[in-house]
Every structure is written in structure tokens, then in C-alpha cells.
Tab-separated table of C-alpha atoms in Angstrom:
chain	number	residue	atom	x	y	z
A	1	MET	CA	59.761	47.472	47.381
A	2	LYS	CA	58.516	49.964	49.766
A	3	PRO	CA	61.226	52.170	51.430
A	4	LEU	CA	63.012	50.913	54.303
A	5	GLU	CA	62.601	52.993	57.497
A	6	ASN	CA	66.064	52.926	59.068
A	7	VAL	CA	69.220	51.677	57.398
A	8	ALA	CA	72.657	51.956	59.090
A	9	ILE	CA	76.037	51.902	57.066
A	10	VAL	CA	79.245	51.008	59.081
A	11	GLY	CA	82.013	52.468	57.336
A	12	VAL	CA	81.429	55.474	54.792
A	13	GLY	CA	84.222	55.161	52.513
A	14	LEU	CA	83.783	54.764	48.667
A	15	ILE	CA	81.557	51.869	48.742
A	16	GLY	CA	79.471	52.569	52.116
A	17	ALA	CA	78.847	56.424	50.857
A	18	SER	CA	78.183	55.110	47.572
A	19	ILE	CA	75.293	52.680	48.977
A	20	GLY	CA	73.965	55.634	50.981
A	21	LEU	CA	73.835	57.837	47.953
A	22	ALA	CA	72.050	55.322	45.684
A	23	LEU	CA	69.690	54.533	48.724
A	24	ARG	CA	68.909	58.084	48.947
A	25	GLU	CA	68.574	59.170	45.302
A	26	ARG	CA	66.225	56.167	44.593
A	27	LYS	CA	64.331	56.758	47.745
A	28	LEU	CA	64.732	53.332	49.005
A	29	ALA	CA	65.239	54.193	52.751
A	30	LYS	CA	63.646	56.851	54.863
A	31	ARG	CA	66.764	57.567	56.837
A	32	VAL	CA	70.450	56.307	56.264
A	33	VAL	CA	72.635	56.492	59.354
A	34	GLY	CA	76.431	56.648	58.814
A	35	ILE	CA	78.791	55.353	61.440
A	36	GLY	CA	82.631	55.655	61.385
A	37	ARG	CA	85.627	56.185	63.494
A	38	ARG	CA	86.641	59.636	61.832
A	39	GLN	CA	84.536	62.779	62.159
A	40	SER	CA	86.079	64.168	59.012
A	41	SER	CA	85.119	61.453	56.897
A	42	LEU	CA	81.564	61.321	58.439
A	43	ARG	CA	81.218	64.845	57.784
A	44	VAL	CA	82.181	64.691	54.192
A	45	ALA	CA	79.483	61.853	53.756
A	46	ARG	CA	76.871	63.997	55.191
A	47	GLN	CA	77.705	67.141	53.261
A	48	MET	CA	77.595	65.247	49.951
A	49	GLY	CA	74.223	63.620	50.916
A	50	ALA	CA	75.418	60.141	51.401
A	51	VAL	CA	73.673	59.691	54.691
A	52	ASP	CA	71.036	61.632	56.773
A	53	THR	CA	72.893	61.582	60.003
A	54	THR	CA	76.183	60.375	61.499
A	55	THR	CA	77.929	59.054	64.677
A	56	ILE	CA	81.160	57.472	65.730
A	57	ASN	CA	79.379	55.411	68.322
A	58	LEU	CA	78.292	52.182	66.756
A	59	ALA	CA	75.766	51.189	69.445
A	60	ARG	CA	73.900	54.330	69.059
A	61	GLY	CA	73.809	54.238	65.236
A	62	VAL	CA	72.565	50.882	64.851
A	63	ALA	CA	70.133	51.030	67.590
A	64	ASP	CA	67.103	51.275	65.566
A	65	CYS	CA	68.134	49.996	62.294
A	66	PRO	CA	66.885	46.541	61.235
A	67	LEU	CA	69.129	46.343	58.091
A	68	ILE	CA	72.980	47.211	58.578
A	69	PHE	CA	75.716	47.357	55.680
A	70	VAL	CA	79.053	46.730	57.173
A	71	CYS	CA	81.581	48.404	54.796
A	72	THR	CA	84.851	48.237	56.528
A	73	PRO	CA	88.067	46.321	55.646
A	74	VAL	CA	87.669	42.744	55.506
A	75	GLY	CA	90.040	42.174	58.416
A	76	GLN	CA	87.757	43.899	60.536
A	77	ILE	CA	84.386	42.855	59.274
A	78	PRO	CA	83.698	39.837	61.473
A	79	GLU	CA	84.338	41.716	64.732
A	80	HIS	CA	82.105	44.920	63.449
A	81	ILE	CA	79.312	42.485	62.577
A	82	ARG	CA	79.453	40.992	66.016
A	83	GLN	CA	79.381	44.676	67.612
A	84	VAL	CA	76.476	45.411	65.505
A	85	ALA	CA	74.524	42.322	66.422
A	86	ASP	CA	74.890	43.084	70.088
A	87	HIS	CA	73.389	46.605	69.653
A	88	CYS	CA	70.807	46.634	66.709
A	89	PRO	CA	67.154	45.633	67.000
A	90	GLU	CA	66.536	41.924	67.550
A	91	GLY	CA	66.093	40.129	64.423
A	92	SER	CA	68.113	42.322	62.400
A	93	LEU	CA	69.521	41.643	59.013
A	94	ILE	CA	73.284	42.338	58.596
A	95	THR	CA	75.456	42.110	55.201
A	96	ASP	CA	78.690	43.264	54.066
A	97	VAL	CA	80.593	44.203	51.007
A	98	GLY	CA	83.964	42.316	51.663
A	99	SER	CA	86.084	41.323	48.873
A	100	THR	CA	86.563	37.884	50.711
A	101	LYS	CA	83.493	35.777	51.865
A	102	ARG	CA	84.660	32.426	53.258
A	103	VAL	CA	86.550	33.540	56.413
A	104	ILE	CA	83.798	36.230	57.090
A	105	VAL	CA	80.737	33.771	56.486
A	106	GLU	CA	82.369	31.204	58.716
A	107	SER	CA	83.152	33.667	61.703
A	108	VAL	CA	79.541	34.932	61.736
A	109	ASP	CA	77.135	32.808	60.163
A	110	GLY	CA	74.622	31.173	62.384
A	111	LYS	CA	76.554	32.522	65.359
A	112	LEU	CA	74.764	35.987	66.142
A	113	PRO	CA	72.878	36.574	69.170
A	114	ARG	CA	69.137	37.904	69.460
A	115	GLY	CA	68.141	36.409	66.363
A	116	CYS	CA	70.295	38.679	64.237
A	117	ARG	CA	71.371	37.085	60.904
A	118	PHE	CA	73.988	37.742	58.385
A	119	LEU	CA	73.996	37.222	54.645
A	120	GLY	CA	77.305	38.094	53.007
A	121	GLY	CA	77.390	40.223	49.909
A	122	HIS	CA	80.156	41.783	47.622
A	123	PRO	CA	79.402	44.494	45.075
A	124	ILE	CA	82.321	44.219	42.379
A	125	ALA	CA	82.811	47.898	41.951
A	126	GLY	CA	84.813	50.674	43.062
A	127	GLY	CA	88.544	51.655	42.344
A	128	GLU	CA	91.911	52.497	43.804
A	129	ARG	CA	90.557	55.706	45.413
A	130	SER	CA	88.968	55.513	48.758
A	131	GLY	CA	86.839	57.695	50.965
A	132	PRO	CA	83.523	59.362	50.691
A	133	ALA	CA	84.563	62.258	48.457
A	134	TYR	CA	84.807	59.600	45.522
A	135	ALA	CA	81.542	58.031	45.979
A	136	ARG	CA	78.767	57.975	43.400
A	137	ALA	CA	75.127	57.172	43.399
A	138	ASP	CA	75.425	55.241	40.193
A	139	LEU	CA	78.628	53.084	41.164
A	140	PHE	CA	76.730	49.810	40.941
A	141	GLU	CA	74.996	50.395	37.876
A	142	GLY	CA	75.414	47.430	35.601
A	143	ARG	CA	78.153	45.861	37.817
A	144	ILE	CA	77.732	42.508	39.529
A	145	THR	CA	77.109	42.262	43.147
A	146	VAL	CA	77.436	38.620	44.610
A	147	LEU	CA	75.406	37.380	47.566
A	148	THR	CA	76.636	34.062	49.512
A	149	PRO	CA	73.701	32.573	51.248
A	150	THR	CA	74.419	29.360	53.407
A	151	LYS	CA	71.942	26.696	54.820
A	152	ASN	CA	71.247	29.423	57.533
A	153	THR	CA	70.113	32.061	55.255
A	154	ARG	CA	66.545	32.696	55.322
A	155	ALA	CA	64.742	32.949	51.733
A	156	GLU	CA	63.252	36.333	52.979
A	157	ASP	CA	66.485	37.618	53.532
A	158	PHE	CA	67.976	36.836	50.384
A	159	ASP	CA	65.113	38.034	48.375
A	160	THR	CA	65.208	41.407	50.420
A	161	LEU	CA	68.963	41.844	49.624
A	162	TRP	CA	68.574	40.552	46.064
A	163	GLU	CA	65.803	43.220	45.343
A	164	LEU	CA	67.747	45.925	47.045
A	165	TRP	CA	70.818	45.391	45.208
A	166	ALA	CA	68.854	44.995	41.974
A	167	ARG	CA	67.148	48.444	42.759
A	168	LEU	CA	70.508	49.955	43.218
A	169	GLY	CA	71.482	49.033	39.582
A	170	ALA	CA	73.356	46.144	40.192
A	171	VAL	CA	73.270	42.544	38.336
A	172	VAL	CA	72.888	40.174	41.358
A	173	VAL	CA	74.752	36.792	41.281
A	174	ARG	CA	74.345	33.857	43.713
A	175	MET	CA	77.543	32.097	44.929
A	176	SER	CA	78.772	30.113	47.585
A	177	PRO	CA	81.588	31.694	49.752
A	178	GLU	CA	84.147	29.151	48.379
A	179	GLU	CA	82.992	29.838	44.617
A	180	HIS	CA	83.297	33.458	45.266
A	181	ASP	CA	86.687	33.541	46.592
A	182	HIS	CA	88.021	31.139	44.009
A	183	ALA	CA	86.685	33.532	41.247
A	184	LEU	CA	87.789	36.769	42.844
A	185	ALA	CA	91.506	35.341	43.492
A	186	ILE	CA	91.765	35.358	39.766
A	187	THR	CA	89.759	38.208	38.585
A	188	SER	CA	90.559	40.796	41.319
A	189	HIS	CA	93.036	39.695	44.095
A	190	LEU	CA	95.806	38.304	41.337
A	191	PRO	CA	95.616	41.486	39.134
A	192	HIS	CA	96.276	43.807	42.418
A	193	LEU	CA	99.160	41.704	43.477
A	194	VAL	CA	100.623	41.502	39.872
A	195	ALA	CA	100.046	45.485	39.540
A	196	SER	CA	101.706	45.940	42.995
A	197	ALA	CA	104.625	43.677	42.048
A	198	LEU	CA	105.164	45.530	38.690
A	199	ALA	CA	104.909	49.036	40.179
A	200	GLY	CA	107.348	47.779	42.958
A	201	MET	CA	109.877	46.643	40.638
A	202	MET	CA	110.293	50.017	38.744
A	203	PRO	CA	113.518	51.507	39.719
A	204	GLU	CA	113.164	55.062	40.663
A	205	HIS	CA	115.646	56.419	38.109
A	206	LEU	CA	113.554	55.106	35.293
A	207	MET	CA	110.222	56.558	36.500
A	208	ARG	CA	110.471	59.655	34.430
A	209	PHE	CA	110.115	57.331	31.373
A	210	VAL	CA	107.046	55.743	32.527
A	211	GLY	CA	104.082	55.958	29.822
A	212	THR	CA	100.419	55.263	29.880
A	213	GLY	CA	100.838	51.824	29.596
A	214	PHE	CA	102.751	51.404	32.655
A	215	LEU	CA	100.432	53.878	34.549
A	216	ASP	CA	97.171	51.974	33.306
A	217	THR	CA	98.529	48.437	34.171
A	218	THR	CA	99.722	49.549	37.810
A	219	ARG	CA	96.935	51.987	38.527
A	220	ILE	CA	95.202	49.651	41.128
A	221	ALA	CA	98.288	49.389	43.008
A	222	ALA	CA	97.604	52.767	44.439
A	223	GLY	CA	94.843	51.097	46.686
A	224	SER	CA	95.254	50.698	50.604
A	225	PRO	CA	98.288	48.427	51.484
A	226	GLU	CA	96.535	47.420	54.794
A	227	LEU	CA	93.152	46.557	53.079
A	228	TRP	CA	94.697	44.292	50.438
A	229	ARG	CA	97.242	42.629	52.788
A	230	ASP	CA	93.991	41.392	54.659
A	231	ILE	CA	92.394	40.305	51.370
A	232	PHE	CA	95.524	38.561	50.187
A	233	LEU	CA	95.872	36.693	53.565
A	234	GLN	CA	92.036	35.832	53.863
A	235	ASN	CA	92.038	34.160	50.390
A	236	ARG	CA	95.809	33.199	50.217
A	237	THR	CA	95.196	29.322	49.224
A	238	ASN	CA	93.088	30.742	46.256
A	239	LEU	CA	95.465	33.335	45.476
A	240	GLN	CA	98.466	31.078	45.537
A	241	GLU	CA	96.663	28.992	42.888
A	242	ALA	CA	95.934	31.901	40.651
A	243	LEU	CA	99.572	32.837	40.999
A	244	ARG	CA	100.693	29.676	39.959
A	245	LEU	CA	98.537	29.882	36.813
A	246	PHE	CA	100.128	33.307	36.117
A	247	GLN	CA	103.542	32.112	36.685
A	248	ALA	CA	102.905	29.496	34.005
A	249	LYS	CA	101.664	31.832	31.361
A	250	LEU	CA	104.987	34.040	32.171
A	251	ALA	CA	106.906	30.825	31.799
A	252	GLN	CA	105.456	30.524	28.011
A	253	PHE	CA	106.476	33.862	27.415
A	254	ALA	CA	109.990	33.471	28.718
A	255	GLN	CA	110.389	30.103	27.063
A	256	ALA	CA	109.282	31.663	23.695
A	257	LEU	CA	111.650	34.690	24.112
A	258	ALA	CA	114.570	32.326	25.066
A	259	LYS	CA	113.706	30.509	21.782
A	260	ASN	CA	113.440	33.433	19.675
A	261	ASP	CA	109.835	31.906	18.788
A	262	ALA	CA	108.094	34.570	17.049
A	263	GLN	CA	105.132	32.415	16.328
A	264	THR	CA	104.584	31.433	19.931
A	265	ILE	CA	105.065	35.032	20.969
A	266	GLN	CA	102.332	36.141	18.728
A	267	ALA	CA	99.914	33.439	19.540
A	268	LEU	CA	100.259	34.321	23.160
A	269	LEU	CA	99.688	37.862	22.395
A	270	GLU	CA	96.681	37.199	20.239
A	271	GLU	CA	95.107	34.982	22.941
A	272	GLY	CA	95.465	37.817	25.394
A	273	LYS	CA	94.142	40.427	23.005
A	274	ARG	CA	91.065	38.089	22.147
A	275	HIS	CA	90.313	37.600	25.934
A	276	ARG	CA	90.773	41.296	26.765
A	277	ASP	CA	88.511	42.479	23.691
A	278	ALA	CA	85.745	40.240	24.957
A	279	LEU	CA	85.582	41.793	28.198
A	280	ALA	CA	82.858	44.847	28.472
A	281	GLY	CA	85.010	47.431	29.858
């Protein structure tokens, strides 16, 4: 894959800045433009080498970039995609990194002006910390990145993003937007809801007794409430179903405790351990 001429990144937070770092470190883009709302974040991204140039003017930033990553919160992504399509070169390819896909894809797929196309993406990477200061060029190494093509997706666009993400170190998986949202409700959105609920129920007078178990379990609850609010609402149907499954598992524990049923409690704990041991991380 020869280096891309100009790539724009709208939103240079953790994911956007990490994409920029990875592109520049691997020499996959000759010029990376960072676009954002705050000069302070753009300055950090530029100083750490995630981008070559920065601007708070979206129209100016994407003017000569035929490939654009939209890395803003999911509630803002559709509008930012439409804004990009109004000002980028004709026939540009636009992608995103949002943790939900169906709502975003339905909003813009096949509906952009001037021959611009959209192909949804989601790198399953990151953490509870946000901002370019926490970006890493190796953030996507060995991590899944999902692409969600539709009947409107050109084969060459899919191939371009597949190869690009693979060169950034990701393991690329193809899914429909609906399959993606169903899977992420269980593997990502429900865990954040549970972590937030657990952290929220802790009485302040007991906080000094908290150990590493509680801290590890609730770590992701430190993520942006505004960002996760929009994720929950965009994927609420799948998240409600995931929550019902979790409530059923909690009910098994509650019933076993009520009956003083040591055998069932151990079986449930062994099931949890077996599944956790099977995970790579």
C-alpha cells in the first residue's frame, strides 16, 4: 500500500490521535490534518507528533483530504460526516470509529453529496482515559477493528480500509451494523453500565475500604458520561436485552444464596472463571 497523500482526522482524542500516530509512524500518510474544537487538544496532538497540521475550521481542514476519519462522540458523528461531505474533495471516502453502527450508518449511508461515500468502522481499543495525551501508536496492535459495509459500499473502499487498518496492526472483521451493535451491547456497553452502577451504589462512608477488586471492576466507569449516554441510547434495544441476560445471571446467584446452595454458587463461580480464563487479556 503506497502512502496516502492527505488524511484528515476529525476529533483528535485518544482514538483519533492514536490513528494519527500510527499513520505517521508507519509512514502510511504523507500528511495528517487534525481537526477539533479546542486549540489546547490540537496543540497536544501536534506536539506529540500525532498530526502534521491542525485547525478548528472543519471545512478548511478536509478541503484536500480524500480520506477522512471522524473520531467524535457517537451522538455527533452523523452531523460531522455530513459536514465533511460538504467540504472535502468530490468522491472522498469517509469513515468513523464509533462504538455504535446502525444509527450512524442509517443516517448517512448512500445519502452523501458530491459522490462522497461512507464506510463505518470501529476499532475495539482504548480505555477510560480520553484526550490526545494518552494516545499510542500501538493502540490497535492485535485488536479487533470492525468494518460494517452495506449494499452501497464499493469493494475498493472496503479493501482500502481493510488494508489500512491491518497495517495499523488491527485484526479486521467484517460485520453488518446490526451484528456489530448486538455484539458490542454484550461485550462493551453492558460492562460499562454494570461498572457505572456498581460505582454509583458505593456509599461515600465506605469508600476508604475499597480494594483493588472494586477499583479494577469499576475502572471503566471513569469514562465520559456524555459519550456513554449517547452510546447507551443509540444501542438501547440491544443493551436492554443484554441487561436482561445479566439480570437472569444475578438472579441465579441470588436464588443460590437464599437457599444456602454452596454447590450452585461454586458452579456459577467456576463458569465465570472458565470464561474469564479463556479471554486473551
